[in-house]
Coordinates of C-alpha atoms in Angstrom, one line a residue:
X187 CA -39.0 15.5 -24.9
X188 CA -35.5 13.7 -24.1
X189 CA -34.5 15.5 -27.2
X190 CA -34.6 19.1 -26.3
X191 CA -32.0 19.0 -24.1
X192 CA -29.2 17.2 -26.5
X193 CA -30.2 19.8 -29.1
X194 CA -30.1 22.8 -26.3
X195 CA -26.6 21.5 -25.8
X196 CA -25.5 20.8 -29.6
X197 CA -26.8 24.5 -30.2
X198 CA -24.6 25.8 -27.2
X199 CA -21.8 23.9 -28.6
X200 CA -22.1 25.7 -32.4
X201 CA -22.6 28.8 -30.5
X202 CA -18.9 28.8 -28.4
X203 CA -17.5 27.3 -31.5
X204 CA -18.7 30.6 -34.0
X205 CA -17.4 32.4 -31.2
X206 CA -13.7 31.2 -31.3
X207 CA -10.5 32.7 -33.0
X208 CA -9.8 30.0 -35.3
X209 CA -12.9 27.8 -35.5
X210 CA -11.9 24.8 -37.0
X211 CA -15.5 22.7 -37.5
X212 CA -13.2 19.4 -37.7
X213 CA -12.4 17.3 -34.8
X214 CA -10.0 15.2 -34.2
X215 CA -10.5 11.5 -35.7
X216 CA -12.8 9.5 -37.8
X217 CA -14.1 11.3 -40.9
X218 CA -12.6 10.3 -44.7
X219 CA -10.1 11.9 -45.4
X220 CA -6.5 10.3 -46.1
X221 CA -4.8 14.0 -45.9
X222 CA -3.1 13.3 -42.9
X223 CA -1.7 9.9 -44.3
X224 CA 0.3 12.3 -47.2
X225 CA 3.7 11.5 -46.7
X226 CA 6.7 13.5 -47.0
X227 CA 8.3 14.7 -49.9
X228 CA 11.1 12.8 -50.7
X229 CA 13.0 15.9 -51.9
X230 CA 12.4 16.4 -47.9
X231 CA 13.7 13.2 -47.1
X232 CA 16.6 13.6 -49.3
X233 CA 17.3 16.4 -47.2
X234 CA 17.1 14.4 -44.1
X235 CA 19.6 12.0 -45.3
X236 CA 22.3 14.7 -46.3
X237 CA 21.9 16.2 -42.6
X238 CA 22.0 13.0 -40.9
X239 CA 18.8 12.8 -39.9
X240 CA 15.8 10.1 -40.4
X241 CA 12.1 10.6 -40.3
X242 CA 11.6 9.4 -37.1
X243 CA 13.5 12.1 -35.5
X244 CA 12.1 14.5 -33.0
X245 CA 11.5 18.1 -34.4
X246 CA 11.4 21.2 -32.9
X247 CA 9.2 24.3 -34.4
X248 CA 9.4 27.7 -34.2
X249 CA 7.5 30.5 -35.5
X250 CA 8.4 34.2 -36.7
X251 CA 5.7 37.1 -36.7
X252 CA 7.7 40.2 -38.1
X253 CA 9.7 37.4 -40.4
X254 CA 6.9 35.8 -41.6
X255 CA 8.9 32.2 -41.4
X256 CA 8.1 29.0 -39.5
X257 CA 11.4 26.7 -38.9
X258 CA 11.5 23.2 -38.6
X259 CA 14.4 21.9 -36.7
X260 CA 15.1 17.9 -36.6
X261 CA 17.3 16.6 -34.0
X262 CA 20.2 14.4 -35.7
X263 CA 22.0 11.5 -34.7
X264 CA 24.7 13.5 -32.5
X265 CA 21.8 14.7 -30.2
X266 CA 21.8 18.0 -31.6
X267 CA 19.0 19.8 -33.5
X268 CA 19.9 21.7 -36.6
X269 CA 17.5 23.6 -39.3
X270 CA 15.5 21.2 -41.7
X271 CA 13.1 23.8 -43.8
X272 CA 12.0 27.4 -43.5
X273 CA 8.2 27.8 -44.9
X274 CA 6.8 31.1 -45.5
X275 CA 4.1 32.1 -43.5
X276 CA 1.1 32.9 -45.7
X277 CA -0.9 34.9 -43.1
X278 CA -1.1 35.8 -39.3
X279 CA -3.4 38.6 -37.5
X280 CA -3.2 41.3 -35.5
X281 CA 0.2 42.9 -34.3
X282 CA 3.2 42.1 -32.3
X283 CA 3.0 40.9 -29.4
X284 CA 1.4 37.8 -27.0
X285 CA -2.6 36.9 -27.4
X286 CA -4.5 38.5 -24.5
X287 CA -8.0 37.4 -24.6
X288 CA -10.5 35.7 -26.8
X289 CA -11.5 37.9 -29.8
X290 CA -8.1 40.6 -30.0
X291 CA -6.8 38.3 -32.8
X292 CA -3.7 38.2 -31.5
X293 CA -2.0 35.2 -32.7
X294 CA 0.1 34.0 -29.3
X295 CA 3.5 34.0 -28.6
X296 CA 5.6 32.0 -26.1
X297 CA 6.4 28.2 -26.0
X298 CA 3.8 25.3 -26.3
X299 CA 3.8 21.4 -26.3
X300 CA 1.9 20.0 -29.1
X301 CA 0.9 16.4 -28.4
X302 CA -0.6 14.0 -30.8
X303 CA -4.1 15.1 -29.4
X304 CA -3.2 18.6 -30.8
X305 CA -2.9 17.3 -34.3
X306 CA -6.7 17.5 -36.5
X307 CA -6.6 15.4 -39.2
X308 CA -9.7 16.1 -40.8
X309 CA -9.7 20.0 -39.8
X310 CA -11.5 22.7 -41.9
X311 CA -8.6 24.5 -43.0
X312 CA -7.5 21.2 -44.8
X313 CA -5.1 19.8 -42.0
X314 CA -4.1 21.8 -38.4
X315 CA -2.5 21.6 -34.9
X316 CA -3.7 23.2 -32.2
X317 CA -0.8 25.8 -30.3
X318 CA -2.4 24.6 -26.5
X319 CA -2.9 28.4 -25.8
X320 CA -3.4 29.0 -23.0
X321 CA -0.5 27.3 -21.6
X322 CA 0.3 27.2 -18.1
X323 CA 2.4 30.6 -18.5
X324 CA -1.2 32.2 -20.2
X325 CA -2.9 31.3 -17.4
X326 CA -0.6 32.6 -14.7
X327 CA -1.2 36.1 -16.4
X328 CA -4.6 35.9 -17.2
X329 CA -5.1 35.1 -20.9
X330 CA -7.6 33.6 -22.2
X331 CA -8.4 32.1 -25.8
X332 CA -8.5 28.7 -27.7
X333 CA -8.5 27.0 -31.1
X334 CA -4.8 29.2 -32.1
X335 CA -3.5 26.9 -34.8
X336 CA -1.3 26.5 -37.2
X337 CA -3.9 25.3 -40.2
X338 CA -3.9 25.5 -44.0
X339 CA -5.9 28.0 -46.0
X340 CA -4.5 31.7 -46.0
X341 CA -7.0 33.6 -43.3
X342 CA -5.8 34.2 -40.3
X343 CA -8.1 35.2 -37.3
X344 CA -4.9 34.9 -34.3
X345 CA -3.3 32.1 -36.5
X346 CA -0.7 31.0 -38.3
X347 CA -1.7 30.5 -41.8
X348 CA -0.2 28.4 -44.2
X349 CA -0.4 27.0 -47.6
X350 CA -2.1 23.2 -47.6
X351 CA 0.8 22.2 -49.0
X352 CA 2.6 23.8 -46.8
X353 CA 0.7 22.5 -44.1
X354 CA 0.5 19.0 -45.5
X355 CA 4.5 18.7 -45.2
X356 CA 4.3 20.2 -41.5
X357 CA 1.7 17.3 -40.5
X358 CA 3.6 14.5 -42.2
X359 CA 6.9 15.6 -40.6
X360 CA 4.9 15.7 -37.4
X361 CA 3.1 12.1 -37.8
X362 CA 6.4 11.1 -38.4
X363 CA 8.6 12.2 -35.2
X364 CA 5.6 11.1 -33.3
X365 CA 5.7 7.5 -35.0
X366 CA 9.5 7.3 -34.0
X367 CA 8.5 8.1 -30.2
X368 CA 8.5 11.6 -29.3
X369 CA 5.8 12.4 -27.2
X370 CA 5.3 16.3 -27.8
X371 CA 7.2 18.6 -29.9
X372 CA 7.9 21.9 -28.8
X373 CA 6.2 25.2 -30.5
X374 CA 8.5 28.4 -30.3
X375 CA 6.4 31.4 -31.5
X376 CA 8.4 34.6 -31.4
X377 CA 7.5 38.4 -32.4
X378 CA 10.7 38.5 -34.2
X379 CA 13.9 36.8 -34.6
X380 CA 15.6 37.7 -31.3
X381 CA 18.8 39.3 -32.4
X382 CA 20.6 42.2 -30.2
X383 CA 19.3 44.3 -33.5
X384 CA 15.6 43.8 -32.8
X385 CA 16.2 44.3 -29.2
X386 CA 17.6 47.7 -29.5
X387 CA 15.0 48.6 -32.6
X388 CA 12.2 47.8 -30.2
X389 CA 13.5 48.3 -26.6
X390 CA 10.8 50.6 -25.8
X391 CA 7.5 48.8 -27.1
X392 CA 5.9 47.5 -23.9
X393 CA 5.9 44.4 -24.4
X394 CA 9.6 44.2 -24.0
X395 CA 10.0 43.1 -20.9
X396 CA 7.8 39.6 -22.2
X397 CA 9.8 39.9 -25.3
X398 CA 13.1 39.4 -22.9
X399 CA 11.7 37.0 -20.7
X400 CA 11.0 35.0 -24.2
X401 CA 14.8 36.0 -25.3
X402 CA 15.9 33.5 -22.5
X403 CA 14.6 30.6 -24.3
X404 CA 16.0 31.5 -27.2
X405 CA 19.5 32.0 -26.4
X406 CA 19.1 28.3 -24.5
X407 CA 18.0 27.2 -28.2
X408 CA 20.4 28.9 -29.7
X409 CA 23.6 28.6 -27.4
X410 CA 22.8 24.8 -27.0
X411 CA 21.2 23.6 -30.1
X412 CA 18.7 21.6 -27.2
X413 CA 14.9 21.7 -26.4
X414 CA 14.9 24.3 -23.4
X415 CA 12.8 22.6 -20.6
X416 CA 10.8 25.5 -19.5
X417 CA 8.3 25.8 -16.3
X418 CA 6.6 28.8 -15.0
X419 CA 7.6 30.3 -11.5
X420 CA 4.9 33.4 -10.9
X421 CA 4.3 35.0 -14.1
X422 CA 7.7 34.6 -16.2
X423 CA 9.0 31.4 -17.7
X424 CA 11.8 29.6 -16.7
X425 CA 14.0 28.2 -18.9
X426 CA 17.1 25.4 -18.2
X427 CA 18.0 21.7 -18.1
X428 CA 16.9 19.2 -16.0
X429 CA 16.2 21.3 -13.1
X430 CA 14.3 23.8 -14.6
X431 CA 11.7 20.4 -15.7
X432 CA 12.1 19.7 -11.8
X433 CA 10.8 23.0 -11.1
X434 CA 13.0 25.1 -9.8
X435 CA 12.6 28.7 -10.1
X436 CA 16.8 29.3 -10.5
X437 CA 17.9 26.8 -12.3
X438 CA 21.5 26.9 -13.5
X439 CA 22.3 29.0 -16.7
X440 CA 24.9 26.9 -19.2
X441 CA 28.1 28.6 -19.4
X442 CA 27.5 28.8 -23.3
X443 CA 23.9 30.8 -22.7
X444 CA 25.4 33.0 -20.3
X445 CA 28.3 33.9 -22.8
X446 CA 25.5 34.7 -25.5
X447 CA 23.2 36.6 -23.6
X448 CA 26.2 39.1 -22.5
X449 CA 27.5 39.3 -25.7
X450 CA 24.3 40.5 -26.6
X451 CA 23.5 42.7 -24.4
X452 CA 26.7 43.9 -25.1
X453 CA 25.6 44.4 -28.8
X454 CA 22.4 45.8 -28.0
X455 CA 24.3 48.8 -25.7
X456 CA 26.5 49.3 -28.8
X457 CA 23.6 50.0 -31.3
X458 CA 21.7 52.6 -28.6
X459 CA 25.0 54.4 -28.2
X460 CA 25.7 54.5 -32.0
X461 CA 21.8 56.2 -32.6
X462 CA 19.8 52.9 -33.2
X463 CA 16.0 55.2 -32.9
X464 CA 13.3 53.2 -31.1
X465 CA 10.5 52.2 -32.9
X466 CA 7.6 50.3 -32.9
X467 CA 6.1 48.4 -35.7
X468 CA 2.3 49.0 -36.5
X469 CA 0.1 46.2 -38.7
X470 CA -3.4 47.0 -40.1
X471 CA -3.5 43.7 -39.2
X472 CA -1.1 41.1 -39.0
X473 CA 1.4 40.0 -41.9
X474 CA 2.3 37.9 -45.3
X475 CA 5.6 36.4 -46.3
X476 CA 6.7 38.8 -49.6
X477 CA 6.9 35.1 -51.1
X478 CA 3.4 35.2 -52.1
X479 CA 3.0 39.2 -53.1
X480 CA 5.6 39.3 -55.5
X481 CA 5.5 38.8 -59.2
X482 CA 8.7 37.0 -59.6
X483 CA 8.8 35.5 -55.7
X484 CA 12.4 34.4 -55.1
X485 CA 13.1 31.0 -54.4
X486 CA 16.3 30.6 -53.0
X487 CA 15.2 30.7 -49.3
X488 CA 12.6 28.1 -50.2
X489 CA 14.4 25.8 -53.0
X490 CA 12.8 22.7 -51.6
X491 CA 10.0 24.0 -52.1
X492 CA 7.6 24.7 -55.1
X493 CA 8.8 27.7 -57.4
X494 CA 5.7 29.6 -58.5
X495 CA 3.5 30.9 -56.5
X496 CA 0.4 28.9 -55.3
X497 CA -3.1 29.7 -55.8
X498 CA -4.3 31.1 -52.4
X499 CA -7.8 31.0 -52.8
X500 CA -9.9 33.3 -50.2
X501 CA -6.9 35.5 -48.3
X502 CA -8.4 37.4 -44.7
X503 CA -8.1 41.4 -45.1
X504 CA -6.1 41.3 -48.7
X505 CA -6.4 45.5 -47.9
X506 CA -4.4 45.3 -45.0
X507 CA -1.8 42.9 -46.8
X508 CA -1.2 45.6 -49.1
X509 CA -0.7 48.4 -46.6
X510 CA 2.0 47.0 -45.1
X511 CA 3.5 47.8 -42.0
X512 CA 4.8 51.1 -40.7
X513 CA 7.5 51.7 -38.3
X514 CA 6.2 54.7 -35.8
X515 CA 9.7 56.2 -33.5
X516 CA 8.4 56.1 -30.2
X517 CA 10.1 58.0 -26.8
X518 CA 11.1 56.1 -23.7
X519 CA 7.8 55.4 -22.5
X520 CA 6.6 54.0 -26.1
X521 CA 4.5 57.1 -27.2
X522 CA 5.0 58.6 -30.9
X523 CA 7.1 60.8 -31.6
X524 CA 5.1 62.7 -34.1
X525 CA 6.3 65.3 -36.9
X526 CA 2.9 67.2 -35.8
X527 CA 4.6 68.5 -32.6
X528 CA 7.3 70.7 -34.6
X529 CA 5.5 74.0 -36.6
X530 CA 6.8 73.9 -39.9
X531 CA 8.9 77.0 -40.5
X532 CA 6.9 80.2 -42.5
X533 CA 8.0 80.5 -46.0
X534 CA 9.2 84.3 -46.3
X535 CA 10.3 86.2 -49.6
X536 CA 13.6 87.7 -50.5
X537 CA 13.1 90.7 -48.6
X538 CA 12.1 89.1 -45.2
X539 CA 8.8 89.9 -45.2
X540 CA 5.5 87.8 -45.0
X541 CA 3.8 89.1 -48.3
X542 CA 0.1 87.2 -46.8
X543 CA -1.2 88.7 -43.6
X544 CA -2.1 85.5 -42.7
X545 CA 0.5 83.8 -43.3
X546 CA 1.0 83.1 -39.5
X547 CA -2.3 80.9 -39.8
X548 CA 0.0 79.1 -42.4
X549 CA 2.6 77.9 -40.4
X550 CA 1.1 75.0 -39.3
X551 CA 2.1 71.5 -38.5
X552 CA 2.5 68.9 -41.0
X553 CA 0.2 66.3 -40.3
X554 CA 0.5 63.0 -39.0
X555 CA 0.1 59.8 -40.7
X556 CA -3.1 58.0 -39.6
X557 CA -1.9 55.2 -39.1
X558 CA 0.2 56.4 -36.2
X559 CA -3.4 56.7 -34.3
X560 CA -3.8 52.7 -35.1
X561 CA -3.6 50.5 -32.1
X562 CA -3.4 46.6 -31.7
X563 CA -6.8 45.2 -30.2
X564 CA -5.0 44.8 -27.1
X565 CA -2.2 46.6 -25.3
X566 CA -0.4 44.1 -23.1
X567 CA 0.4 45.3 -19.1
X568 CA 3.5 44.9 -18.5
X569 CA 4.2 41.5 -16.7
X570 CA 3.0 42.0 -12.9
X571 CA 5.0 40.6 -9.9
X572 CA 4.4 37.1 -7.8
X573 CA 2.5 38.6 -5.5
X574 CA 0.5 40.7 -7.9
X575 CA -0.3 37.5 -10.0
X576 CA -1.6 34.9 -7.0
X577 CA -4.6 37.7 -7.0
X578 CA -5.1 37.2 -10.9
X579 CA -8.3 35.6 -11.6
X580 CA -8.8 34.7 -15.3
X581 CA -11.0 37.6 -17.3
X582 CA -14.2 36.5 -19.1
X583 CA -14.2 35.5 -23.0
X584 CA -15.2 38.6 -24.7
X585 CA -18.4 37.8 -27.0
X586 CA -16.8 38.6 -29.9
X587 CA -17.8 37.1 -33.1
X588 CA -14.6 36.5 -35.5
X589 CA -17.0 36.2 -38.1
X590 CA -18.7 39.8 -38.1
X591 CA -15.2 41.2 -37.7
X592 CA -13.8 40.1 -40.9
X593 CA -17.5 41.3 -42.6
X594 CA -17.3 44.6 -40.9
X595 CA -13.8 46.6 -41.6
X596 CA -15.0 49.7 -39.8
X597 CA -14.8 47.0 -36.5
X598 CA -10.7 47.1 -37.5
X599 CA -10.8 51.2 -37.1
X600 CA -12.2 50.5 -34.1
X601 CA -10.0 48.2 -32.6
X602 CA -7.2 49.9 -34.4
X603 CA -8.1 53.8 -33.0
X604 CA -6.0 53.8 -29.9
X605 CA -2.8 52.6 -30.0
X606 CA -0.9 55.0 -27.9
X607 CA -3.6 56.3 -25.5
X608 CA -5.4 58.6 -27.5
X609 CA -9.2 58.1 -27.4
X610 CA -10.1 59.7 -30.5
X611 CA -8.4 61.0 -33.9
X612 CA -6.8 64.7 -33.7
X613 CA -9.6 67.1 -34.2
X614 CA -9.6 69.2 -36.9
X615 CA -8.6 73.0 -36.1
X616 CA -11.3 75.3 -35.7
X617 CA -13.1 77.0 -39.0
X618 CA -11.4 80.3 -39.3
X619 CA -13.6 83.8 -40.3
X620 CA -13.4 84.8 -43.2
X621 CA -10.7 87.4 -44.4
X622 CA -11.4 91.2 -44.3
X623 CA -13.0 92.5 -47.9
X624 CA -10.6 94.2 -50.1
X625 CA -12.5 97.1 -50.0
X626 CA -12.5 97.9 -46.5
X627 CA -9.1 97.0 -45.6
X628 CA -7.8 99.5 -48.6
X629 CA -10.3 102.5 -47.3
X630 CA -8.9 102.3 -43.3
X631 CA -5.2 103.6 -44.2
X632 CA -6.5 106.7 -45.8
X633 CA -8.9 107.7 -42.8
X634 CA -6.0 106.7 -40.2
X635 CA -3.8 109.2 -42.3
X636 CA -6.3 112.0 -42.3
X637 CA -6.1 112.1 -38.0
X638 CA -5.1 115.3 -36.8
X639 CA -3.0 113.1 -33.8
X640 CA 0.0 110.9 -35.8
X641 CA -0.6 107.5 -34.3
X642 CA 0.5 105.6 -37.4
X643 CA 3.6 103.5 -35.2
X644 CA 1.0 102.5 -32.5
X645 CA -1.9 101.7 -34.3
X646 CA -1.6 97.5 -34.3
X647 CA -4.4 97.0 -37.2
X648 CA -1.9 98.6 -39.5
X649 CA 0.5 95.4 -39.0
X650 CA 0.4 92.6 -41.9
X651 CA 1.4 90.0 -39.8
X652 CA -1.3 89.9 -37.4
X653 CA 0.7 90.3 -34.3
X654 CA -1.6 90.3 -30.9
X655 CA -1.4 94.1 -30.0
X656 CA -4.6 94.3 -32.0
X657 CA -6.3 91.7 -29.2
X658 CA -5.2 94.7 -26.4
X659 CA -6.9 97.7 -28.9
X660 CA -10.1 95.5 -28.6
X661 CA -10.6 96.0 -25.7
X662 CA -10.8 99.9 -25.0
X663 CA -14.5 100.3 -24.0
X664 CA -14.5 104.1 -23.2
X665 CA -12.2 105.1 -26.2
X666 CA -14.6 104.0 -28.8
X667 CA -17.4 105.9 -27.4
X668 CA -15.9 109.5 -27.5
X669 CA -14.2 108.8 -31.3
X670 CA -14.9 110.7 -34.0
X671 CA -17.3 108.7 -36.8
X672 CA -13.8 108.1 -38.9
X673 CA -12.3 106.1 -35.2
X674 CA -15.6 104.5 -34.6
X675 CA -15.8 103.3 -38.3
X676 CA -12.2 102.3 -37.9
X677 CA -13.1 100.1 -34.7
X678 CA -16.1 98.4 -36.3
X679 CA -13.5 96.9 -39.1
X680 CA -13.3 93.2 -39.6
X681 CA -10.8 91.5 -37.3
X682 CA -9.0 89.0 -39.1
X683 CA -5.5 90.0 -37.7
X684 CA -6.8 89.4 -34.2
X685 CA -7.5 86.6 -35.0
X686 CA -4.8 85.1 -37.0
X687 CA -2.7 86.4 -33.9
X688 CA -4.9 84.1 -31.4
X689 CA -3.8 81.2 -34.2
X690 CA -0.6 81.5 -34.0

């Protein structure tokens, strides 16, 4: 009897683990495997030692959706961090932009501390490191989600995918800097390089204003070549020095950050006044590294690394790998701008004339790309104020099973059907009747000439072009019913140009 409840709560425990993004069935500790204890390459080390770095070293990581690249950055012996290795990313999920709750497949952006109680030796997807989503900035705002890792294994279901070798280097360099002392490591993971380019390409995607909040951090990085300390104050991040890790919600912005971040704005203004279009990038669902789709993979970016292609074994969605992404303009407010909402002009002959009477019918718009209609899982709010946030409460995991999702790719049209607001797919236009029979339409001009009154200018069923005159002659009740049998046979004719006139 004592039984029944361990195994009530073993089975509740397999049930929120099937239920998570990533579900890595390893935990952390014990177990045989001597992955973990791999060590690094010494064509790596090597490269330590011409950059004046040692093993020991802290590192820094940061991570690169639209890029498909993870950095690792090594802090050398004058303090300052500079670029060890760029792997490829071999697979992430959904689209750009932060994770907002369990099940979207986002994989999260924003900055994490990974600890040595992040790292999983002996996880499922050969070796891992959990992200720590949600941080303290995910909370603030509501998110919800857990087990987002970087792993081996190239499916993705809101994670970074990588190779195992890939991986296997990652974890060693890791082990290493932890072995030297470093406590944590900090995890940059960004939707895109943060360059005044991307900022004007994307400036109306809602998520900017999270994108520019993330931008902050990255110019610290960048200007300063230093781990950013960052807190959260409300619902943004906070990035600085040593008061910014004290808390403060102002802390003082380095001379050298301040001169980037107006430079780049600068930039950014530039490009929108020289045309730059707004876009925003759609995924079927998340993205590769073109390292591992094509034939002859270039290997100057990764030299360090091996030069053929490596045998990915099962890849998540390989169909929406090879659709690739599509870039969709978009007006201030981030709606498409969509070649439907122009009429293509009508094709005429030499003389002028429309030689179809239907031809009006014709003119219609060219027709959108479906995958203009695709939407991410989730479309991030834009990020509320202090006072709007201390009335947050954190939103219940959706039950959604990661596993049925990637059995099920009608599930993606569904989660992929609304991307800018629209609830369902355009409808098709209505069915058209049928065209008048040759043999009517060629027997009315010869009774309309025989008419003792000479109406041939004002009669509207005599115009081609279906113009709507023909709607007015319609609707003459008390004419019809004195007619001769020649009018009332003419009123009883097909009307296809009234019609193609209500089209138009």
């Amino acid at each position: 009897m004592a039984k029944r409840p361990v195994l009530a709560a073993a089975s509740g425990l397999l049930l929120a683990l099937s239920l998570a993004a990533c579900q890595d069935g390893g935990l952390a500790g014990g177990g045989g495997s001597t992955r973990h204890l791999q060590p690094i390459p010494q064509k790596t080390v090597a490269l330590m030692s011409t950059k004046g770095m040692s093993p020991g070293d802290p590192i820094l990581i940061r991570a690169y959706k639209k890029e498909s690249e993870m950095e690792v950055w090594k802090r050398g012996s004058d303090g300052r961090y500079a670029l060890l290795k760029t792997f490829p990313i071999c697979r992430w999920s959904g689209q750009l932009g932060p994770k907002v709750r369990e099940g979207d497949r986002q994989a999260p952006e924003g900055f994490y501390a990974i600890t040595p109680g992040l790292m999983n030796p002996n996880s499922s997807y050969y070796l891992s490191f959990d992200t720590g989503f949600p941080n303290a900035f995910d909370r603030a705002n509501g998110r919800t989600g857990r087990y987002l890792m970087v792993h081996g294994t190239c499916s993705s279901a809101g994670c970074f995918a990588m190779t195992d070798e890939a991986i296997a280097e990652i974890y060693a360099i890791a082990r290493e800097a932890f072995s030297g002392g470093q406590r944590a490591f900090q995890f940059q993971s960004y939707p895109f390089r943060m360059t005044a380019q991307n900022i004007a390409k994307y400036r109306n995607d809602p998520n900017m204003p999270f994108w520019k909040n993330l931008k902050e951090g990255s110019d610290y990085f960048e200007a300063l070549h230093d781990e950013p300390k960052v807190g959260v104050c409300g619902t943004r991040y906070v990035f600085g020095g040593s008061d910014a890790a004290a808390g403060s919600c102002s802390p003082r912005v380095d001379p050298l950050v301040a001169e980037k971040r107006s430079k780049d704005e600068h930039e950014v203004a530039e490009l929108i006044g020289k045309g730059t279009p707004a876009v925003r990038v759609v995924y079927q669902d998340g993205g590769q590294h073109p390292f591992f789709r094509e034939t002859a993979p270039s290997t100057q970016l990764f030299a360090e690394q091996q030069t053929r292609r490596p045998d990915l074994g099962i890849v998540s969605r390989p169909e929406a790998i090879a659709a690739g992404p599509e870039e969709v303009p978009v007006d201030a407010k981030g709606r498409p701008i969509l070649v439907a909402d122009a009429k293509a002009p009508e094709a005429k002959p030499a003389d002028g004339k429309s030689s179809d009477p239907r031809s009006a019918r014709k003119g219609a718009a060219a027709k959108p790309t479906a995958l203009a209609y695709a939407t991410p899982a989730v479309t991030p709010a834009p990020i509320p104020t202090k006072e709007a946030a201390q009335s947050l409460a954190p939103q219940p995991a959706a039950p959604v099973t990661v596993a049925s999702a990637e059995d099920d790719p009608a599930a993606y049209r569904k989660l992929l059907g609304n991307l800018f607001g629209n609830s369902a797919p355009p409808t098709a236009p209505a069915a058209l009747p049928p065209p008048a029979e040759p043999e009517t339409v060629a027997s009315a001009p010869k009774k309309v000439a025989a008419h003792p009154h000479p109406a041939k200018a004002a009669d509207p069923r005599k115009a081609a072009d279906g113009h709507k005159p023909a709607e007015k002659d319609a609707h003459k009740p008390a004419a019809s019913d004195k007619a001769p049998d020649a009018a009332a046979k003419r009123a009883t004719l097909p009307s296809a140009p009234r019609v193609a006139g209500v089209a138009n």
